[in-house]
CSV table of C-alpha atoms in Angstrom, one decimal:
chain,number,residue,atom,x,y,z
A,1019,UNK,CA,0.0,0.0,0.0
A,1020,UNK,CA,1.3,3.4,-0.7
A,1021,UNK,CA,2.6,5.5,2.3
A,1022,UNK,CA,0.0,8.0,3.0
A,1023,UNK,CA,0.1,10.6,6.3
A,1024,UNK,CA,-3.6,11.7,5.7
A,1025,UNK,CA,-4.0,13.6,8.9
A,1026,UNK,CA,-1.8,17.0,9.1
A,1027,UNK,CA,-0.4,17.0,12.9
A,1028,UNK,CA,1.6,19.5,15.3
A,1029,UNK,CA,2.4,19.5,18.9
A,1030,UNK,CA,2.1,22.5,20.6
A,1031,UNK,CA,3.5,23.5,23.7
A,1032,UNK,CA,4.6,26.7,25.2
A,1033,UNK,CA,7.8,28.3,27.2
A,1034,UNK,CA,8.2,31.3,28.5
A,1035,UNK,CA,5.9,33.3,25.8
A,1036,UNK,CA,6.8,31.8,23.2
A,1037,UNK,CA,4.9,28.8,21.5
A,1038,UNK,CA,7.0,25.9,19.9
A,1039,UNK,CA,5.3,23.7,17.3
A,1040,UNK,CA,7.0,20.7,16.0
A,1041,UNK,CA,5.5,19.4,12.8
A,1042,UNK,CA,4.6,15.8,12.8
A,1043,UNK,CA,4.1,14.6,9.8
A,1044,UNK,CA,7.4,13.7,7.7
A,1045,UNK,CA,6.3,15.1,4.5
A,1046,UNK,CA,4.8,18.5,3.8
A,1047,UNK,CA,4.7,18.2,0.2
A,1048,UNK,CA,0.5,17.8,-0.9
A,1049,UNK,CA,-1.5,20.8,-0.4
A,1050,UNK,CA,-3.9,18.7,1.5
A,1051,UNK,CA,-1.3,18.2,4.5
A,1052,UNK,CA,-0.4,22.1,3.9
A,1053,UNK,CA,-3.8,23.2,4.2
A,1054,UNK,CA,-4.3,21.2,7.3
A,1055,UNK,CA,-1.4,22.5,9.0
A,1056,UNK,CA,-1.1,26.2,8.0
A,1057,UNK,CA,-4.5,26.4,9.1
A,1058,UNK,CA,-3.9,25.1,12.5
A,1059,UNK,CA,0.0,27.6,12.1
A,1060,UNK,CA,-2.3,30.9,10.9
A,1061,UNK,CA,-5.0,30.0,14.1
A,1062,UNK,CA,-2.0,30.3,16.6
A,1063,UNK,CA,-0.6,33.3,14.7
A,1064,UNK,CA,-4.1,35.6,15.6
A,1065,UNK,CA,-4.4,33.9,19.1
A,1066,UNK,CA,-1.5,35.8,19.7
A,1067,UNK,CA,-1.5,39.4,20.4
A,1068,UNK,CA,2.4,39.7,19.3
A,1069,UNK,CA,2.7,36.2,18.2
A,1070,UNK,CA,6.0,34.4,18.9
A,1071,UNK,CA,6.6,31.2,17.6
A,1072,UNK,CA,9.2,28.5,17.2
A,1073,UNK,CA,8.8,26.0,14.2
A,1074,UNK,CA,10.8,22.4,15.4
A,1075,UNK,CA,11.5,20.7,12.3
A,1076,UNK,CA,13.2,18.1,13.6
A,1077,UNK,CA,10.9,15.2,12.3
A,1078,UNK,CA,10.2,16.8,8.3
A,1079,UNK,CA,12.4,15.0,6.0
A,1080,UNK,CA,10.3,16.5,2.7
A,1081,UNK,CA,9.2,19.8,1.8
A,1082,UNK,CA,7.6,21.3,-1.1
A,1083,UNK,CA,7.4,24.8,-3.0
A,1084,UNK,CA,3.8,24.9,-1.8
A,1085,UNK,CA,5.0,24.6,2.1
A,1086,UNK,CA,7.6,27.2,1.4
A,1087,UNK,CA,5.2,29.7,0.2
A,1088,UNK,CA,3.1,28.7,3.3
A,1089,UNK,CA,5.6,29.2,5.3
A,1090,UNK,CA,6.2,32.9,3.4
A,1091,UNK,CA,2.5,33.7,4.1
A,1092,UNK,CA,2.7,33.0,8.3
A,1093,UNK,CA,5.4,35.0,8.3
A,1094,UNK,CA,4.2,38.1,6.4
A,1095,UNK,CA,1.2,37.6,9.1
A,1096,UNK,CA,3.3,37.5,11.9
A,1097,UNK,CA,5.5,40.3,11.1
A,1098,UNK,CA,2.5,42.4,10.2
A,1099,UNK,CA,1.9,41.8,14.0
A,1100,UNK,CA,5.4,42.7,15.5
A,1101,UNK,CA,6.0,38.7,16.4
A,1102,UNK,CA,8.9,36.6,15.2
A,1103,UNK,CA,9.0,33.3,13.5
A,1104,UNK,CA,12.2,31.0,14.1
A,1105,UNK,CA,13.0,27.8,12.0
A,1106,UNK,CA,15.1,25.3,13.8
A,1107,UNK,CA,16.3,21.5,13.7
A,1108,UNK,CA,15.7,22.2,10.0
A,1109,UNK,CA,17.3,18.7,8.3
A,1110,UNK,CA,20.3,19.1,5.9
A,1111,UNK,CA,18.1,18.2,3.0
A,1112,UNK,CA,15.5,20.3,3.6
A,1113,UNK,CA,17.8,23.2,4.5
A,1114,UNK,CA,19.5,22.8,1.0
A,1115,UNK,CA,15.7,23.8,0.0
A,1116,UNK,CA,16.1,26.9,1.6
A,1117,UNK,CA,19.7,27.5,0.0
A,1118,UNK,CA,18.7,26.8,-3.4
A,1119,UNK,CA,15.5,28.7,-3.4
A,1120,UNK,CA,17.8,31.6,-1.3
A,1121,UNK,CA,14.8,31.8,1.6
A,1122,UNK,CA,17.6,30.7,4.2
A,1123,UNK,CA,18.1,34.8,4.0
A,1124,UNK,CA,14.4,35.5,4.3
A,1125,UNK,CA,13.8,33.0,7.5
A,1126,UNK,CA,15.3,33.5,11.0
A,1127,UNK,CA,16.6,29.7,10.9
A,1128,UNK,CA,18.4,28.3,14.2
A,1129,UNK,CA,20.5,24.8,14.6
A,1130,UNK,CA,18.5,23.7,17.5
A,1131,UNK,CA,15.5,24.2,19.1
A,1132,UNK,CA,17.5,25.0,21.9
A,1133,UNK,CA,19.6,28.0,19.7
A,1134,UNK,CA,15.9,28.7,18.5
A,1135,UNK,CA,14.4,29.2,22.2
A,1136,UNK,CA,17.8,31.7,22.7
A,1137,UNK,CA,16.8,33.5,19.3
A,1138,UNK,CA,13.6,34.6,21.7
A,1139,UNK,CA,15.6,35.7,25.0
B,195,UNK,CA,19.4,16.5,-23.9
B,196,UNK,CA,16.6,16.7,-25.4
B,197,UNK,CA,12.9,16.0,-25.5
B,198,UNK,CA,12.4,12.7,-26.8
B,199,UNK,CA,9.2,10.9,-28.4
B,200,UNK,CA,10.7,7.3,-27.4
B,201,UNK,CA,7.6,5.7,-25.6
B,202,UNK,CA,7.9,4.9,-21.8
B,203,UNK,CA,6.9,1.8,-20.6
B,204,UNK,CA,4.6,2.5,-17.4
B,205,UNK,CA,1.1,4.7,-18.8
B,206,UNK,CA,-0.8,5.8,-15.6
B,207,UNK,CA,-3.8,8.1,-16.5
B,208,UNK,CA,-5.1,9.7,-13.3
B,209,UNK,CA,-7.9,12.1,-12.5
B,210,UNK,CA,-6.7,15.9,-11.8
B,211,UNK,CA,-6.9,15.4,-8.0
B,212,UNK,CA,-4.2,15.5,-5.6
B,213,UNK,CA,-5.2,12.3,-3.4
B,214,UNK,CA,-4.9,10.6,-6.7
B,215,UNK,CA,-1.0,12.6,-7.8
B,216,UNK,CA,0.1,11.3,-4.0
B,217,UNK,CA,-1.0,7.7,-4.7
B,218,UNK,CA,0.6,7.6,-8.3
B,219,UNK,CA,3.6,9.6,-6.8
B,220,UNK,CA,4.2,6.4,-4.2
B,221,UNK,CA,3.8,4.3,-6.7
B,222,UNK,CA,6.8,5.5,-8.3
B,223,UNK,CA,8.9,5.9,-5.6
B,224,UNK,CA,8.2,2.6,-4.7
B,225,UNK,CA,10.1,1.5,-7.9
B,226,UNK,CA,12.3,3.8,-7.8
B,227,UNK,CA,13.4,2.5,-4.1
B,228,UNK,CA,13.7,-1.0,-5.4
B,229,UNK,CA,16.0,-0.4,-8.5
B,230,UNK,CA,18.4,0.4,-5.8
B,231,UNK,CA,18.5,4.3,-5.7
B,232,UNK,CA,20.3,6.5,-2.5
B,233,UNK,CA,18.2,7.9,0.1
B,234,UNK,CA,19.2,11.8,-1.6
B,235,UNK,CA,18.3,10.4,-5.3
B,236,UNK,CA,14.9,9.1,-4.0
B,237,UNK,CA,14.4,12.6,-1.8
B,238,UNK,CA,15.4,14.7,-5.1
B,239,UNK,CA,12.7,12.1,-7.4
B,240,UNK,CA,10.0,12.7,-4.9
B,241,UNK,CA,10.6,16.4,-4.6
B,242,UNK,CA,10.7,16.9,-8.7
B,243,UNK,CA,7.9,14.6,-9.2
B,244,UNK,CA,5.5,16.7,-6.8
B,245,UNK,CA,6.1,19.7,-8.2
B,246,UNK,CA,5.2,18.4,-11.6
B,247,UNK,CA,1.8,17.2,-10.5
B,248,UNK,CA,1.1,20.0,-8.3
B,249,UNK,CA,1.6,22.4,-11.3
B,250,UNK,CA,0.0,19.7,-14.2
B,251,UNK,CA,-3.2,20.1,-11.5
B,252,UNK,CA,-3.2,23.9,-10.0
B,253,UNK,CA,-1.3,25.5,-13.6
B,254,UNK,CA,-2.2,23.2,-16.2
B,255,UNK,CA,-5.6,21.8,-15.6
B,256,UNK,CA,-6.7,24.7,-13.3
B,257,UNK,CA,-7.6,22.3,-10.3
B,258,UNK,CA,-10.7,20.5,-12.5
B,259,UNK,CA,-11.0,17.3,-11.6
B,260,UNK,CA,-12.7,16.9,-14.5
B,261,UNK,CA,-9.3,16.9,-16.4
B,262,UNK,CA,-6.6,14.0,-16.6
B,263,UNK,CA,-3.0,13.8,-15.8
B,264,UNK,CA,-1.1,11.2,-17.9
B,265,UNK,CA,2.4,9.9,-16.2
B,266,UNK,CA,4.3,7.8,-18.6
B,267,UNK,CA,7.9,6.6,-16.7
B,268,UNK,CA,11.0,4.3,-16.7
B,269,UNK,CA,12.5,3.3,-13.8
B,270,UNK,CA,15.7,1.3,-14.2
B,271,UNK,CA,18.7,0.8,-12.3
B,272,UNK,CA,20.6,3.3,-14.2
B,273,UNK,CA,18.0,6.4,-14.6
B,274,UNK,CA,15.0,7.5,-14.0
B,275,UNK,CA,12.9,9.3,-16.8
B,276,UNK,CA,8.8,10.8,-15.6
B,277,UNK,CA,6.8,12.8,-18.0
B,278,UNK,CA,3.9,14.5,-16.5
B,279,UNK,CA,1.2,16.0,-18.9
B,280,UNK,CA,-1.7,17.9,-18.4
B,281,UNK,CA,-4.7,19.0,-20.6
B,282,UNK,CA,-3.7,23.0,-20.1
B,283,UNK,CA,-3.0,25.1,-22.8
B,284,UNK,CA,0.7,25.1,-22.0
B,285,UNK,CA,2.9,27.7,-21.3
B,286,UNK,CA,6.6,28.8,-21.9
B,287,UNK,CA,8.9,27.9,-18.5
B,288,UNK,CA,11.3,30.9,-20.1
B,289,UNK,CA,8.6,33.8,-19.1
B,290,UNK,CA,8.5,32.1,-15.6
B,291,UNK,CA,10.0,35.4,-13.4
B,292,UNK,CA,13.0,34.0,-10.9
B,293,UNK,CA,11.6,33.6,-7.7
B,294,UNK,CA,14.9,34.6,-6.4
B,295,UNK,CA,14.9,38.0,-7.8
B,296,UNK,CA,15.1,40.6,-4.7
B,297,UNK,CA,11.5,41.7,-5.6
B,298,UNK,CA,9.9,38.4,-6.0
B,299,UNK,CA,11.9,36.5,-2.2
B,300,UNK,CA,8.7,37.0,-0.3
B,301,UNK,CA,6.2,36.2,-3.2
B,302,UNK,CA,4.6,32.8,-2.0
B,303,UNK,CA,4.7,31.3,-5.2
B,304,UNK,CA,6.7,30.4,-8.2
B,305,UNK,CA,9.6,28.3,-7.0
B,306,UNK,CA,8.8,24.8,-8.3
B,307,UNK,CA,10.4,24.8,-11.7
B,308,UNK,CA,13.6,26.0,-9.7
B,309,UNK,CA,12.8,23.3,-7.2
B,310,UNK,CA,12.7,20.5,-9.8
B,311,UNK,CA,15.9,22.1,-12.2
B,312,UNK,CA,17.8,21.8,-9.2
B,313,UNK,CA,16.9,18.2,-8.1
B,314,UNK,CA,17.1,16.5,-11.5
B,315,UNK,CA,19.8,15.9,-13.8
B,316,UNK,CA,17.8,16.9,-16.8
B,317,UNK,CA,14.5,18.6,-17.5
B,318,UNK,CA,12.3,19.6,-20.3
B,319,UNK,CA,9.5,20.8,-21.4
B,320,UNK,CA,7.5,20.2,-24.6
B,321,UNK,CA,7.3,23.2,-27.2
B,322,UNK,CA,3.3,23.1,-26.0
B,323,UNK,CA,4.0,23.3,-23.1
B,324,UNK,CA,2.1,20.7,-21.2
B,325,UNK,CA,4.2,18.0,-20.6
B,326,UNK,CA,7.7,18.3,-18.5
B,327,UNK,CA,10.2,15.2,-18.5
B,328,UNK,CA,12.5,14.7,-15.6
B,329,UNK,CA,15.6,12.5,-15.7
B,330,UNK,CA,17.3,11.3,-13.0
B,331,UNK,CA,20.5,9.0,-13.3
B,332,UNK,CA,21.4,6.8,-10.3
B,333,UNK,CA,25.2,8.2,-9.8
B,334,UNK,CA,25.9,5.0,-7.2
């Protein structure tokens, strides 16, 4: 049977005002699983007065144009809101995404989610 | 190199839908695993084959699911060759704008032909328009 992750998942927590999300599912590549989770992503964003937020990568081994201009999109919404958005534990792989498509100098991106929680402080 | 005519050997004709592009897309990968390709070669094949069905759908076919996507491929141990057509009009990759022009960094979209160049060793598109071949060789 084809591998499918139909159900888009993140685990929320937060630390000292800021709210770390690590994404769950390994692929974010179909705009179904991007839908899912920028939805739940844009939903923290307005909770938030001056949203701060920490996006753990550590478990995404794919990632597609479409999550990349996701990704632009929650950022332009929480900059229009003074808040910050910091990548971390992004995966080799994936950061050569960044590289190639040069949004590694758009992004705040940190090692570790550790170095990301400092990027805060 | 260029676009060939040679026939491919796998024909799968799927419905413009994106639960159907995922399904076909494991399906390749699947082979693609089993001729014996690296981890990178099968994250670069999956990465370029996505992009061509998200734009066959959402560019070429305009998200009707009323409209097909044909995938012809060969997957041997030595390369991979995908063609992915859509029943668009077609369009010419060259008046695409380069998403990492200054001006167009923080545009959303746009970055998937750049995304597939970079991943596979070849790629073409036919003078319509509609169909886009990607070859990747298995450099083991």
């Amino acid at each position: 049977m084809p591998e499918a992750e139909a159900e888009a998942k993140l685990t929320v927590s937060t630390e000292d005002g800021v709210t770390i999300v690590e994404f769950e599912n390994r692929k974010i590549l179909d705009e179904l699983t991007i839908n899912q989770i920028f939805e739940k992503l844009n939903e923290l964003a307005d909770t938030e007065k001056v949203p701060m937020i920490l996006l753990n990568f550590r478990k995404v081994e794919h990632l597609s144009s479409a999550a990349l201009g996701a990704l632009i999109t929650l950022s332009r919404k929480v900059s229009r809101r003074n808040g910050r958005l910091v990548l971390a534990n992004i995966h080799p792989q994936i950061y050569e995404v960044f590289k190639i498509t040069r949004l590694n100098r758009v992004f705040e991106i940190t090692g570790t989610t550790q170095e990301g929680k400092r990027a805060f402080q | 190199m260029s676009f060939d005519r040679l026939p491919l050997p796998e024909k799968v004709v799927i419905p413009s839908d994106l639960k159907a592009a995922l399904q076909t897309e494991e399906r390749i990968l699947e082979a693609v695993a089993e001729a014996g390709y690296s981890r990178e070669a099968q994250f670069a094949i999956r990465l370029a084959l996505e992009e061509a069905l998200v734009n066959a759908h959402k560019h070429g076919n305009r998200g009707d699911s009323t409209r097909s996507i044909t995938i012809t491929y060969d997957v041997d141990p030595s390369r991979v060759v995908i063609r992915v057509r859509d029943e668009g009009e077609g369009f010419q990759p060259r008046n695409v704008p380069d998403p990492t022009a200054p001006d167009r960094l923080s545009v959303p979209c746009g970055r998937g032909i750049m995304l597939m160049r970079a991943y596979v060793d070849d790629l073409q598109y036919n003078r319509q328009g509609n169909e886009v071949q990607l070859i990747k060789n298995n450099s083991r």
